[in-house]
Each structure stands twice: as C-alpha cells, then as structure tokens.
mmCIF file of C-alpha atoms in Angstrom:
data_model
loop_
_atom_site.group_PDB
_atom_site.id
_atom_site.type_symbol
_atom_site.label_atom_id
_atom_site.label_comp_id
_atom_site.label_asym_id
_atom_site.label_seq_id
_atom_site.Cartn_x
_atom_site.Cartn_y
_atom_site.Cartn_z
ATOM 1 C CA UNK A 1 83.875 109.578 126.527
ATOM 2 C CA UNK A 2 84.984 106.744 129.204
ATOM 3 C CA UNK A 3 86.549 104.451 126.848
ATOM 4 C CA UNK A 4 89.522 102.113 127.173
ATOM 5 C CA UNK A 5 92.217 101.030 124.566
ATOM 6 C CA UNK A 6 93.973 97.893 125.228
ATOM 7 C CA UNK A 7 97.183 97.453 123.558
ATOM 8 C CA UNK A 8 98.235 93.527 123.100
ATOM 9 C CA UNK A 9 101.738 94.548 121.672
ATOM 10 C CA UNK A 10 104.280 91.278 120.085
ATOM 11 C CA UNK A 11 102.014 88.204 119.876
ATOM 12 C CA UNK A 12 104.399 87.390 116.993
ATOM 13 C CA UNK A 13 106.501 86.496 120.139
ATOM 14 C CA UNK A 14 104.563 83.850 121.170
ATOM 15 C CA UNK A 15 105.207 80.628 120.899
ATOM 16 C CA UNK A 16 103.417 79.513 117.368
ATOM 17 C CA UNK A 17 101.804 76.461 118.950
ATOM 18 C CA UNK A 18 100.564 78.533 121.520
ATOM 19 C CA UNK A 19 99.002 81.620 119.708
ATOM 20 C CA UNK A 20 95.681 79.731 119.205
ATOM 21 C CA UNK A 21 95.247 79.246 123.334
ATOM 22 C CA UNK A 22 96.748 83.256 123.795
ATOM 23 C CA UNK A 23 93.863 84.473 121.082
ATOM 24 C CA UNK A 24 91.328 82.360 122.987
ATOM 25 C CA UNK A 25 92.649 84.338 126.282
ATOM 26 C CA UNK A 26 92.345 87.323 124.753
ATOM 27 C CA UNK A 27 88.728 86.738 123.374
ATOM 28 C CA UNK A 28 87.842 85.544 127.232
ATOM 29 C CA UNK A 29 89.077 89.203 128.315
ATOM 30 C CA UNK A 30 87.390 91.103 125.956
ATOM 31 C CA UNK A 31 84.428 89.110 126.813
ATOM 32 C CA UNK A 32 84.371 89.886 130.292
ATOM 33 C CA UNK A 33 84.538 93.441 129.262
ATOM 34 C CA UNK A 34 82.743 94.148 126.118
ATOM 35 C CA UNK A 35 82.911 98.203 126.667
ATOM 36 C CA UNK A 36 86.813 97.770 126.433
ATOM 37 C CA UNK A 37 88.531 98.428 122.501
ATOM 38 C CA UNK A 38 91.324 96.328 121.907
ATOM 39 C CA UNK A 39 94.464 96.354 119.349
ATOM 40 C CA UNK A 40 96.192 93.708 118.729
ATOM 41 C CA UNK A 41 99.892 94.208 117.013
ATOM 42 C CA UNK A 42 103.063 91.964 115.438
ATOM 43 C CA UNK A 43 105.604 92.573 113.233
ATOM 44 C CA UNK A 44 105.014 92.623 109.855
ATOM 45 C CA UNK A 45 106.126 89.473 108.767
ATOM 46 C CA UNK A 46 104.030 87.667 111.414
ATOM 47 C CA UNK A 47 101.049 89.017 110.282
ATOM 48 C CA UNK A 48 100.061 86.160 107.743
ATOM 49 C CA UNK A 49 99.659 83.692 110.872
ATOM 50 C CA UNK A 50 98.183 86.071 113.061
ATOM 51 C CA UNK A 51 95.454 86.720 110.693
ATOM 52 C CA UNK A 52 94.260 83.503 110.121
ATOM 53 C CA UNK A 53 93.029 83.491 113.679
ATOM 54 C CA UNK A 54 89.676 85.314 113.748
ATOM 55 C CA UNK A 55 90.482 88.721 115.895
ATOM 56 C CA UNK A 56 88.437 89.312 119.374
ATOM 57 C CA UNK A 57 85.121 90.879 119.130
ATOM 58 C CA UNK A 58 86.136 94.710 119.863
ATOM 59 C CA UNK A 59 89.556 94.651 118.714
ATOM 60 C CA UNK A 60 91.397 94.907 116.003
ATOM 61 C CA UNK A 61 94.594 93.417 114.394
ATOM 62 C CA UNK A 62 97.915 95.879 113.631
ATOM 63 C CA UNK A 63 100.783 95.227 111.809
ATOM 64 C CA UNK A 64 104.002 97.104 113.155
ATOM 65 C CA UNK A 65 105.918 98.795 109.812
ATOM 66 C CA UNK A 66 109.192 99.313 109.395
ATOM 67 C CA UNK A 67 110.329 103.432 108.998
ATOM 68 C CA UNK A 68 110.890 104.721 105.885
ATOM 69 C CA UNK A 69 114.589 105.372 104.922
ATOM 70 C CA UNK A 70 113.747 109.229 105.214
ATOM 71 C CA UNK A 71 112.105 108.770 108.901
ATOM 72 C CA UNK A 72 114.977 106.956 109.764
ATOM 73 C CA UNK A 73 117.674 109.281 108.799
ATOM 74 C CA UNK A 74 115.366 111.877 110.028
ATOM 75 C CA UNK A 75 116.114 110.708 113.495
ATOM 76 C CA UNK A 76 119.261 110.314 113.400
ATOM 77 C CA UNK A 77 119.139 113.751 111.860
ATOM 78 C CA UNK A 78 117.016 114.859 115.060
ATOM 79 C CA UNK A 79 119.938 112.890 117.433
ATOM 80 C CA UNK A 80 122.936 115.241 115.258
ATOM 81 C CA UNK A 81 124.279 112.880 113.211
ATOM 82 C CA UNK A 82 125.098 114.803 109.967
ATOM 83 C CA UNK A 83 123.696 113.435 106.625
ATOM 84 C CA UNK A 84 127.718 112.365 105.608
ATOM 85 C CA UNK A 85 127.157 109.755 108.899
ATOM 86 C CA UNK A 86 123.607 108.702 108.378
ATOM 87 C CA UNK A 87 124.924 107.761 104.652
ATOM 88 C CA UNK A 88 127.799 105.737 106.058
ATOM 89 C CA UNK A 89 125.534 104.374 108.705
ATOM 90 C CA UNK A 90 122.855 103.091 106.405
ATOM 91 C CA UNK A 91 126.098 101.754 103.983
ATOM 92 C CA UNK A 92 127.102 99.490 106.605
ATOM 93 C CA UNK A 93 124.278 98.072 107.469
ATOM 94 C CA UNK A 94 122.352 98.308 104.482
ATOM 95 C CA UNK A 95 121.962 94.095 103.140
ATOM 96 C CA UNK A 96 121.224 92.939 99.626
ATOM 97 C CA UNK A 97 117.473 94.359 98.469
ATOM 98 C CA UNK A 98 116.272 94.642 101.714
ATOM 99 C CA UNK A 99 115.670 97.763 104.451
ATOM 100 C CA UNK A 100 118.067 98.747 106.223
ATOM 101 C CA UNK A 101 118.021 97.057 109.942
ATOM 102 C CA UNK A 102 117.642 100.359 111.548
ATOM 103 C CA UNK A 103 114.353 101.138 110.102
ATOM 104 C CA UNK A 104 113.287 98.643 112.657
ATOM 105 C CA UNK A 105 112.219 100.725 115.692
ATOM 106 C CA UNK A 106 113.785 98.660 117.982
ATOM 107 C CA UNK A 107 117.020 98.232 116.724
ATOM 108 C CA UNK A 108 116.953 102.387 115.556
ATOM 109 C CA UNK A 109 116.549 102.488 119.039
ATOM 110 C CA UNK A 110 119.163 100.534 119.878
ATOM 111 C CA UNK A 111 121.308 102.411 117.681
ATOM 112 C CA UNK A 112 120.416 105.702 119.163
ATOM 113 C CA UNK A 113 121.580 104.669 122.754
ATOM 114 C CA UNK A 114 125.007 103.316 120.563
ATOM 115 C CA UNK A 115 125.191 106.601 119.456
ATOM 116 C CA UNK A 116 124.819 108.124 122.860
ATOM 117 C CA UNK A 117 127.097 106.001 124.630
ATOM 118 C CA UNK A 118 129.908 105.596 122.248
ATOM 119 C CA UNK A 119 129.509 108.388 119.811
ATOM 120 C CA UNK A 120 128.638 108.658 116.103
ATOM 121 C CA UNK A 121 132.462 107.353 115.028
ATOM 122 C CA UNK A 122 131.453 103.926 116.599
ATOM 123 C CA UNK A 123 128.188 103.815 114.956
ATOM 124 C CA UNK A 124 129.532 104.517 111.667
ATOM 125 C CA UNK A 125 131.458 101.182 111.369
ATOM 126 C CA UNK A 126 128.968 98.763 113.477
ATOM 127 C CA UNK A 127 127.585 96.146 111.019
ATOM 128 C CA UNK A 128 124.601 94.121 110.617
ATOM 129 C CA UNK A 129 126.011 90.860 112.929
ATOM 130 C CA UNK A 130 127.406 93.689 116.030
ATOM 131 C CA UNK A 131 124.028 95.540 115.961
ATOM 132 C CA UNK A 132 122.203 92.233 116.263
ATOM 133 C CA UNK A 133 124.912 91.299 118.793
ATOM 134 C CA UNK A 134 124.070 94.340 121.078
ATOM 135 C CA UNK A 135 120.761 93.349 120.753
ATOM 136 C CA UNK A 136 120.436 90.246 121.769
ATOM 137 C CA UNK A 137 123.481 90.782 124.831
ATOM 138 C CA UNK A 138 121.469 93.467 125.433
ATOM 139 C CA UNK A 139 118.242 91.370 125.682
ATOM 140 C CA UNK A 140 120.181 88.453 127.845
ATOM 141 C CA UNK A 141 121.363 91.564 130.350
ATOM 142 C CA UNK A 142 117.943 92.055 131.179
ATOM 143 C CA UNK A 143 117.003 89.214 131.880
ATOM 144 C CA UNK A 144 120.118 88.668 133.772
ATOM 145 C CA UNK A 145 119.106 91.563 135.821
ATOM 146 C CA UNK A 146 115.255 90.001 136.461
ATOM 147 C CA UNK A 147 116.809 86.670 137.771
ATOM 148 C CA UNK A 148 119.560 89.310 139.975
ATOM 149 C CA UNK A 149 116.752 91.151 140.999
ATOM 150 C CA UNK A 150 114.234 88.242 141.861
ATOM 151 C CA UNK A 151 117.326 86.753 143.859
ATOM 152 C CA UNK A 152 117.707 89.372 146.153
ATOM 153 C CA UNK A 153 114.167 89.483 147.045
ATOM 154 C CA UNK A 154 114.557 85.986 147.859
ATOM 155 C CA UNK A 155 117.398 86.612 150.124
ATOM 156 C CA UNK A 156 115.839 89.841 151.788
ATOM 157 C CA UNK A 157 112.893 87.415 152.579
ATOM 158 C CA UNK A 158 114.904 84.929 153.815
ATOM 159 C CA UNK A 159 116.834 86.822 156.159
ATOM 160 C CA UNK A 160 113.772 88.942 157.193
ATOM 161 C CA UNK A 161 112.052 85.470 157.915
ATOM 162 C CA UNK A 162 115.635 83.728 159.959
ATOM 163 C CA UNK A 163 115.528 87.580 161.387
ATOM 164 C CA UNK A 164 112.315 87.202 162.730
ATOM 165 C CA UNK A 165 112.801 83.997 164.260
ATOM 166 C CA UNK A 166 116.042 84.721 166.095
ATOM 167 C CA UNK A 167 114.386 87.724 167.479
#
C-alpha cells in the first residue's frame, strides 16, 4: 500500500512549557494529512508527561527502552570486546540499583565510537561522569560546528555579494 510513517522522535526534549503548543502542531499536521500514520517517541522516563496530552488522531505514542544487559554486551560482543572487558566495562559504570548507562542507545553508541577511536583499554576504565563528559563535549562540538558552518555561509555570501558589486 501507499502509506506513510511519520516518526516525531525526542519530544521529551522539548521544552516542558512548550510540549502542549508542539502536540497542538503536531495534531494541525496530521490534520492536514489524515492518510499519514504517525509515532510519536521519548524516553522512558518522560513518558508520564507525554501521556497526559491526548496523542494526534493517527498516531501513536512510544516509549524508547533501555537494552537489556545481554543486548548490550551483545554489542559490544558484536564490536570484539571479549566478555573479560564487557564485565569490566559494565563494573565501571554500573551505579547503585540502576542500569548500566550504556544500555542507553545513545550513550552505547557513544561508547562504541570510544572504543573505535581509543581502543577497548580506554573504555575499560571510563566512568559514569567521563562518558557523560564525552557526551555532552561531544554534543557542544556539534553545535560548535552548526554556528562554524552557518558562519561561513555568511561570509561566502558576503563576499559573493561585495564580489558582485566590485565587478
């Protein structure tokens, strides 16, 4: 069949006082194009607040999961890392009663490039506070790069304008 699936991925990453107007943007859209499906998805512990919005007609609310500990150390299984690592690595940043931080995709992720990069010695020893340090560095590098990026189109336009004129 012609169908469509519209993914609205991280509305936990909206501002809380402005969910309410995002929802309402989203209902507008779906609206406009009632043959279009529609998921909606957060992390788990946003889900409370995002379900006591009522969810656009045609799509649905999904709550992201962590991994399991064994589809966690399956990928790093999958990347090489022997099961003497993968132990060490989920020791160190293992905290209290919780999950481990890696069976977050994004910051498994982020530990697979670690791994990559810098080998499986460095990853062994990384804690909690460094992995959320890479993250977030990582995060501010970005948009580093955007604002780079956005300022050299500037300047190409600029000088294409001033180029234009001397010409």
């Amino acid at each position: 069949s012609n169908s469509l699936l519209i993914c609205f991925d991280a509305l936990d990453e909206v501002k809380p006082e402005k969910l309410s107007a995002v929802i309402g943007m989203i209902n507008l859209f779906f609206d406009k194009y009632p043959k279009i499906s529609g998921v909606i998805s957060c992390r788990k512990h946003h889900a409370p607040k995002l379900h006591t919005l009522k969810p656009p007609k045609g799509a649905l609310y999904v709550q992201l999961l962590p991994f399991s500990q064994y589809q966690s150390e399956s990928f790093l299984h999958n990347l090489g890392v022997s099961p003497e690592e993968v132990r060490r690595i989920f020791d160190s940043l293992q905290f209290r009663d919780r999950d481990a931080i890696i069976q977050v995709p994004r910051y498994l992720y982020l530990l697979a490039e670690l791994i990559e990069q810098k080998g499986v010695e460095h990853a062994k020893w990384l804690n909690r506070d460094e992995l959320f340090e890479k993250f977030i560095y990582g995060n501010l590098m970005v948009k580093e790069d955007l604002e780079i990026a956005k300022n050299i189109e500037l300047i190409k336009a600029i000088t294409a304008k001033a180029t234009q004129n001397v010409l």
